PDB file of C-alpha atoms in Angstrom:
ATOM      1  CA  ASP A   1    -169.583 127.724  57.501  1.00  0.00           C
ATOM      2  CA  ARG A   2    -170.417 131.257  58.671  1.00  0.00           C
ATOM      3  CA  THR A   3    -167.900 134.040  58.114  1.00  0.00           C
ATOM      4  CA  CYS A   4    -167.721 136.648  60.870  1.00  0.00           C
ATOM      5  CA  VAL A   5    -167.999 140.182  59.527  1.00  0.00           C
ATOM      6  CA  SER A   6    -167.529 143.418  61.442  1.00  0.00           C
ATOM      7  CA  CYS A   7    -170.018 146.253  61.087  1.00  0.00           C
ATOM      8  CA  THR A   8    -168.902 149.133  58.874  1.00  0.00           C
ATOM      9  CA  SER A   9    -170.962 152.303  59.383  1.00  0.00           C
ATOM     10  CA  SER A  10    -170.221 155.006  61.949  1.00  0.00           C
ATOM     11  CA  GLY A  11    -172.054 157.759  63.787  1.00  0.00           C
ATOM     12  CA  ASN A  12    -171.374 160.927  65.744  1.00  0.00           C
ATOM     13  CA  THR A  13    -173.433 160.544  68.920  1.00  0.00           C
ATOM     14  CA  CYS A  14    -173.935 156.799  68.752  1.00  0.00           C
ATOM     15  CA  VAL A  15    -171.357 154.049  68.524  1.00  0.00           C
ATOM     16  CA  SER A  16    -170.756 151.792  65.567  1.00  0.00           C
ATOM     17  CA  THR A  17    -167.569 150.353  64.103  1.00  0.00           C
ATOM     18  CA  GLY A  18    -164.912 153.043  63.793  1.00  0.00           C
ATOM     19  CA  THR A  19    -166.539 155.470  66.223  1.00  0.00           C
ATOM     20  CA  LYS A  20    -164.063 157.108  68.577  1.00  0.00           C
ATOM     21  CA  ILE A  21    -164.969 158.731  71.889  1.00  0.00           C
ATOM     22  CA  TYR A  22    -162.610 161.092  73.680  1.00  0.00           C
ATOM     23  CA  PRO A  23    -160.425 161.487  70.555  1.00  0.00           C
ATOM     24  CA  SER A  24    -157.023 163.018  71.270  1.00  0.00           C
ATOM     25  CA  ASN A  25    -157.696 165.996  69.008  1.00  0.00           C
ATOM     26  CA  ALA A  26    -161.113 166.888  70.505  1.00  0.00           C
ATOM     27  CA  ILE A  27    -161.658 165.795  74.108  1.00  0.00           C
ATOM     28  CA  LYS A  28    -165.110 166.981  75.175  1.00  0.00           C
ATOM     29  CA  GLN A  29    -167.707 166.183  77.785  1.00  0.00           C
ATOM     30  CA  LEU A  30    -170.170 163.531  76.569  1.00  0.00           C
ATOM     31  CA  PRO A  31    -173.944 163.674  77.160  1.00  0.00           C
ATOM     32  CA  GLY A  32    -175.064 161.573  80.114  1.00  0.00           C
ATOM     33  CA  TRP A  33    -171.547 160.946  81.420  1.00  0.00           C
ATOM     34  CA  THR A  34    -170.595 161.702  85.023  1.00  0.00           C
ATOM     35  CA  TYR A  35    -167.141 162.629  86.309  1.00  0.00           C
ATOM     36  CA  ASN A  36    -167.047 162.443  90.109  1.00  0.00           C
ATOM     37  CA  GLN A  37    -164.012 164.756  90.251  1.00  0.00           C
ATOM     38  CA  GLY A  38    -165.323 167.028  87.491  1.00  0.00           C
ATOM     39  CA  PHE A  39    -164.669 166.923  83.761  1.00  0.00           C
ATOM     40  CA  LYS A  40    -160.908 167.216  83.193  1.00  0.00           C
ATOM     41  CA  THR A  41    -158.458 166.960  80.328  1.00  0.00           C
ATOM     42  CA  THR A  42    -154.702 166.562  80.359  1.00  0.00           C
ATOM     43  CA  SER A  43    -151.876 166.285  77.836  1.00  0.00           C
ATOM     44  CA  CYS A  44    -149.135 163.690  77.848  1.00  0.00           C
ATOM     45  CA  ALA A  45    -146.600 162.633  75.209  1.00  0.00           C
ATOM     46  CA  GLY A  46    -148.323 164.693  72.521  1.00  0.00           C
ATOM     47  CA  TYR A  47    -151.803 163.239  73.195  1.00  0.00           C
ATOM     48  CA  ASN A  48    -154.804 164.714  74.964  1.00  0.00           C
ATOM     49  CA  PHE A  49    -156.721 162.578  77.448  1.00  0.00           C
ATOM     50  CA  LEU A  50    -159.853 162.563  79.525  1.00  0.00           C
ATOM     51  CA  GLY A  51    -158.463 162.887  82.991  1.00  0.00           C
ATOM     52  CA  LYS A  52    -155.801 163.465  85.203  1.00  0.00           C
ATOM     53  CA  TYR A  53    -157.875 161.659  87.807  1.00  0.00           C
ATOM     54  CA  GLY A  54    -156.274 160.517  91.045  1.00  0.00           C
ATOM     55  CA  SER A  55    -157.546 158.576  94.057  1.00  0.00           C
ATOM     56  CA  GLY A  56    -161.265 157.878  93.753  1.00  0.00           C
ATOM     57  CA  GLY A  57    -161.568 159.353  90.248  1.00  0.00           C
ATOM     58  CA  ILE A  58    -164.373 157.775  88.206  1.00  0.00           C
ATOM     59  CA  ALA A  59    -165.767 158.516  84.758  1.00  0.00           C
ATOM     60  CA  THR A  60    -168.894 156.626  83.735  1.00  0.00           C
ATOM     61  CA  GLY A  61    -171.535 156.970  81.088  1.00  0.00           C
ATOM     62  CA  PRO A  62    -173.835 155.525  78.475  1.00  0.00           C
ATOM     63  CA  VAL A  63    -172.998 154.559  74.928  1.00  0.00           C
ATOM     64  CA  LYS A  64    -175.770 153.845  72.405  1.00  0.00           C
ATOM     65  CA  ILE A  65    -174.821 151.163  69.891  1.00  0.00           C
ATOM     66  CA  THR A  66    -176.452 151.519  66.493  1.00  0.00           C
ATOM     67  CA  GLU A  67    -175.842 148.109  64.918  1.00  0.00           C
ATOM     68  CA  PRO A  68    -176.574 144.480  65.830  1.00  0.00           C
ATOM     69  CA  HIS A  69    -173.535 142.760  67.339  1.00  0.00           C
ATOM     70  CA  LYS A  70    -172.468 139.877  69.570  1.00  0.00           C
ATOM     71  CA  SER A  71    -169.154 141.273  70.819  1.00  0.00           C
ATOM     72  CA  ILE A  72    -167.277 144.547  71.121  1.00  0.00           C
ATOM     73  CA  ILE A  73    -163.595 145.128  70.473  1.00  0.00           C
ATOM     74  CA  MET A  74    -162.438 148.334  72.131  1.00  0.00           C
ATOM     75  CA  SER A  75    -159.012 149.915  71.725  1.00  0.00           C
ATOM     76  CA  PHE A  76    -157.832 152.881  73.774  1.00  0.00           C
ATOM     77  CA  ARG A  77    -154.795 154.892  74.757  1.00  0.00           C
ATOM     78  CA  LEU A  78    -153.997 154.941  78.493  1.00  0.00           C
ATOM     79  CA  ALA A  79    -151.631 157.192  80.405  1.00  0.00           C
ATOM     80  CA  PRO A  80    -150.713 156.016  83.920  1.00  0.00           C
ATOM     81  CA  ILE A  81    -149.263 159.326  85.131  1.00  0.00           C
ATOM     82  CA  ASP A  82    -146.566 159.745  87.792  1.00  0.00           C
ATOM     83  CA  SER A  83    -146.068 157.462  90.814  1.00  0.00           C
ATOM     84  CA  TRP A  84    -148.068 154.281  90.187  1.00  0.00           C
ATOM     85  CA  ASP A  85    -146.749 151.540  92.465  1.00  0.00           C
ATOM     86  CA  TYR A  86    -148.481 148.292  91.530  1.00  0.00           C
ATOM     87  CA  GLU A  87    -151.842 150.050  91.326  1.00  0.00           C
ATOM     88  CA  HIS A  88    -154.603 149.049  88.933  1.00  0.00           C
ATOM     89  CA  PHE A  89    -156.653 150.686  86.200  1.00  0.00           C
ATOM     90  CA  TYR A  90    -160.088 149.192  85.569  1.00  0.00           C
ATOM     91  CA  ILE A  91    -162.807 149.294  82.942  1.00  0.00           C
ATOM     92  CA  SER A  92    -166.249 147.803  83.340  1.00  0.00           C
ATOM     93  CA  ALA A  93    -168.925 147.306  80.694  1.00  0.00           C
ATOM     94  CA  ASP A  94    -172.453 147.043  82.087  1.00  0.00           C
ATOM     95  CA  ASN A  95    -170.988 146.423  85.566  1.00  0.00           C
ATOM     96  CA  VAL A  96    -168.790 143.541  84.340  1.00  0.00           C
ATOM     97  CA  LEU A  97    -165.024 144.017  84.750  1.00  0.00           C
ATOM     98  CA  VAL A  98    -163.463 143.835  81.272  1.00  0.00           C
ATOM     99  CA  PHE A  99    -160.014 145.362  81.947  1.00  0.00           C
ATOM    100  CA  ASP A 100    -157.764 145.146  85.008  1.00  0.00           C
ATOM    101  CA  GLN A 101    -154.099 146.046  84.547  1.00  0.00           C
ATOM    102  CA  TYR A 102    -151.532 147.008  87.164  1.00  0.00           C
ATOM    103  CA  PHE A 103    -148.728 149.511  86.568  1.00  0.00           C
ATOM    104  CA  TRP A 104    -145.514 150.473  88.249  1.00  0.00           C
ATOM    105  CA  THR A 105    -144.516 153.637  86.445  1.00  0.00           C
ATOM    106  CA  TYR A 106    -141.056 154.077  87.911  1.00  0.00           C
ATOM    107  CA  ALA A 107    -139.869 150.713  86.622  1.00  0.00           C
ATOM    108  CA  ASP A 108    -142.162 150.313  83.609  1.00  0.00           C
ATOM    109  CA  GLY A 109    -141.957 153.805  82.115  1.00  0.00           C
ATOM    110  CA  LYS A 110    -139.400 154.916  79.572  1.00  0.00           C
ATOM    111  CA  SER A 111    -139.092 158.601  80.478  1.00  0.00           C
ATOM    112  CA  ASN A 112    -140.752 161.511  82.250  1.00  0.00           C
ATOM    113  CA  ILE A 113    -143.210 162.412  79.487  1.00  0.00           C
ATOM    114  CA  CYS A 114    -146.275 163.604  81.405  1.00  0.00           C
ATOM    115  CA  HIS A 115    -145.860 165.609  84.581  1.00  0.00           C
ATOM    116  CA  SER A 116    -143.587 165.418  87.652  1.00  0.00           C
ATOM    117  CA  GLY A 117    -140.394 163.405  87.977  1.00  0.00           C
ATOM    118  CA  TRP A 118    -141.685 159.876  87.336  1.00  0.00           C
ATOM    119  CA  TRP A 119    -141.071 157.702  84.306  1.00  0.00           C
ATOM    120  CA  GLU A 120    -144.228 157.160  82.254  1.00  0.00           C
ATOM    121  CA  GLU A 121    -145.263 155.443  79.073  1.00  0.00           C
ATOM    122  CA  VAL A 122    -148.484 156.007  77.142  1.00  0.00           C
ATOM    123  CA  GLN A 123    -149.784 152.616  76.071  1.00  0.00           C
ATOM    124  CA  THR A 124    -152.422 151.419  73.612  1.00  0.00           C
ATOM    125  CA  PHE A 125    -154.587 148.460  74.607  1.00  0.00           C
ATOM    126  CA  THR A 126    -157.177 146.378  72.785  1.00  0.00           C
ATOM    127  CA  ILE A 127    -159.806 144.440  74.720  1.00  0.00           C
ATOM    128  CA  GLY A 128    -162.833 142.392  73.769  1.00  0.00           C
ATOM    129  CA  PHE A 129    -166.020 141.351  75.513  1.00  0.00           C
ATOM    130  CA  ALA A 130    -169.357 139.720  74.770  1.00  0.00           C
ATOM    131  CA  HIS A 131    -172.148 142.259  74.379  1.00  0.00           C
ATOM    132  CA  SER A 132    -175.322 142.301  72.277  1.00  0.00           C
ATOM    133  CA  SER A 133    -177.536 145.060  73.703  1.00  0.00           C
ATOM    134  CA  PRO A 134    -177.976 148.459  72.001  1.00  0.00           C
ATOM    135  CA  ASP A 135    -177.178 150.068  75.391  1.00  0.00           C
ATOM    136  CA  LEU A 136    -173.771 149.977  77.049  1.00  0.00           C
ATOM    137  CA  THR A 137    -172.533 151.674  80.212  1.00  0.00           C
ATOM    138  CA  LEU A 138    -168.770 152.136  80.535  1.00  0.00           C
ATOM    139  CA  LYS A 139    -166.911 152.938  83.735  1.00  0.00           C
ATOM    140  CA  PHE A 140    -163.244 153.920  84.124  1.00  0.00           C
ATOM    141  CA  TRP A 141    -161.499 154.004  87.514  1.00  0.00           C
ATOM    142  CA  SER A 142    -158.341 152.982  89.387  1.00  0.00           C
ATOM    143  CA  SER A 143    -157.008 151.739  92.714  1.00  0.00           C
ATOM    144  CA  LEU A 144    -154.859 154.860  93.149  1.00  0.00           C
ATOM    145  CA  ASP A 145    -154.558 156.096  96.734  1.00  0.00           C
ATOM    146  CA  GLN A 146    -153.007 159.533  96.216  1.00  0.00           C
ATOM    147  CA  ALA A 147    -154.183 162.852  94.793  1.00  0.00           C
ATOM    148  CA  ALA A 148    -153.856 163.531  91.044  1.00  0.00           C
ATOM    149  CA  ASP A 149    -150.748 165.692  91.575  1.00  0.00           C
ATOM    150  CA  ASP A 150    -148.899 162.546  92.775  1.00  0.00           C
ATOM    151  CA  GLU A 151    -150.464 159.772  90.651  1.00  0.00           C
ATOM    152  CA  ALA A 152    -153.222 159.889  88.067  1.00  0.00           C
ATOM    153  CA  TRP A 153    -154.676 158.380  84.913  1.00  0.00           C
ATOM    154  CA  GLY A 154    -155.863 159.631  81.579  1.00  0.00           C
ATOM    155  CA  ILE A 155    -157.694 157.741  78.828  1.00  0.00           C
ATOM    156  CA  GLY A 156    -158.481 158.644  75.234  1.00  0.00           C
ATOM    157  CA  ASP A 157    -158.870 157.605  71.609  1.00  0.00           C
ATOM    158  CA  ILE A 158    -161.402 154.942  72.621  1.00  0.00           C
ATOM    159  CA  THR A 159    -162.364 153.193  69.387  1.00  0.00           C
ATOM    160  CA  PHE A 160    -165.112 150.605  68.934  1.00  0.00           C
ATOM    161  CA  THR A 161    -165.340 147.651  66.558  1.00  0.00           C
ATOM    162  CA  LEU A 162    -168.610 145.713  66.590  1.00  0.00           C
ATOM    163  CA  THR A 163    -168.562 142.102  65.478  1.00  0.00           C
ATOM    164  CA  ASP A 164    -170.780 139.056  65.132  1.00  0.00           C
ATOM    165  CA  CYS A 165    -167.832 136.934  66.231  1.00  0.00           C
ATOM    166  CA  GLN A 166    -167.022 135.707  69.708  1.00  0.00           C
ATOM    167  CA  VAL A 167    -163.868 137.461  70.971  1.00  0.00           C
ATOM    168  CA  ASP A 168    -161.462 136.861  73.831  1.00  0.00           C
ATOM    169  CA  LYS A 169    -160.494 139.489  76.425  1.00  0.00           C
ATOM    170  CA  TRP A 170    -157.768 140.810  74.081  1.00  0.00           C
ATOM    171  CA  GLY A 171    -160.206 141.349  71.202  1.00  0.00           C
ATOM    172  CA  ARG A 172    -159.068 138.376  69.122  1.00  0.00           C
TER     173      ARG A 172
END
């Protein structure tokens, strides 16, 4: 009977278990990444995020994985900012959709913690997906249809766990 063990080392420019990209305390532009609305940062609820991207905003880029693995567990903090009305936030890994969540900030949020008069709530998610290549391309985008001053998203504290185990879409 094989025991599944997660990888344990970490790196600065490459990803291994425990590596965090876009950490809340040091959001910076990453090599090879593209931001179709420019590189932006925003603050919300005491956290810093990549973003305040509105309609059409996309961030995409490469991640080099330094250890053998069969699956990736990825946790991240997401801020749906201002007037989301059943709109979606998406993440793809190597052009495969791995996260699709809709939000309605007025009803779902707890208070106005980010920008204009809408109720928001910063949330932490954990997802999992099969992946074994040393190269990974991530893409973040939404179905928003308004400019960033009306509705936007921010993402940060993206943390990777590499595993030899098969995982479900929630990283279990």
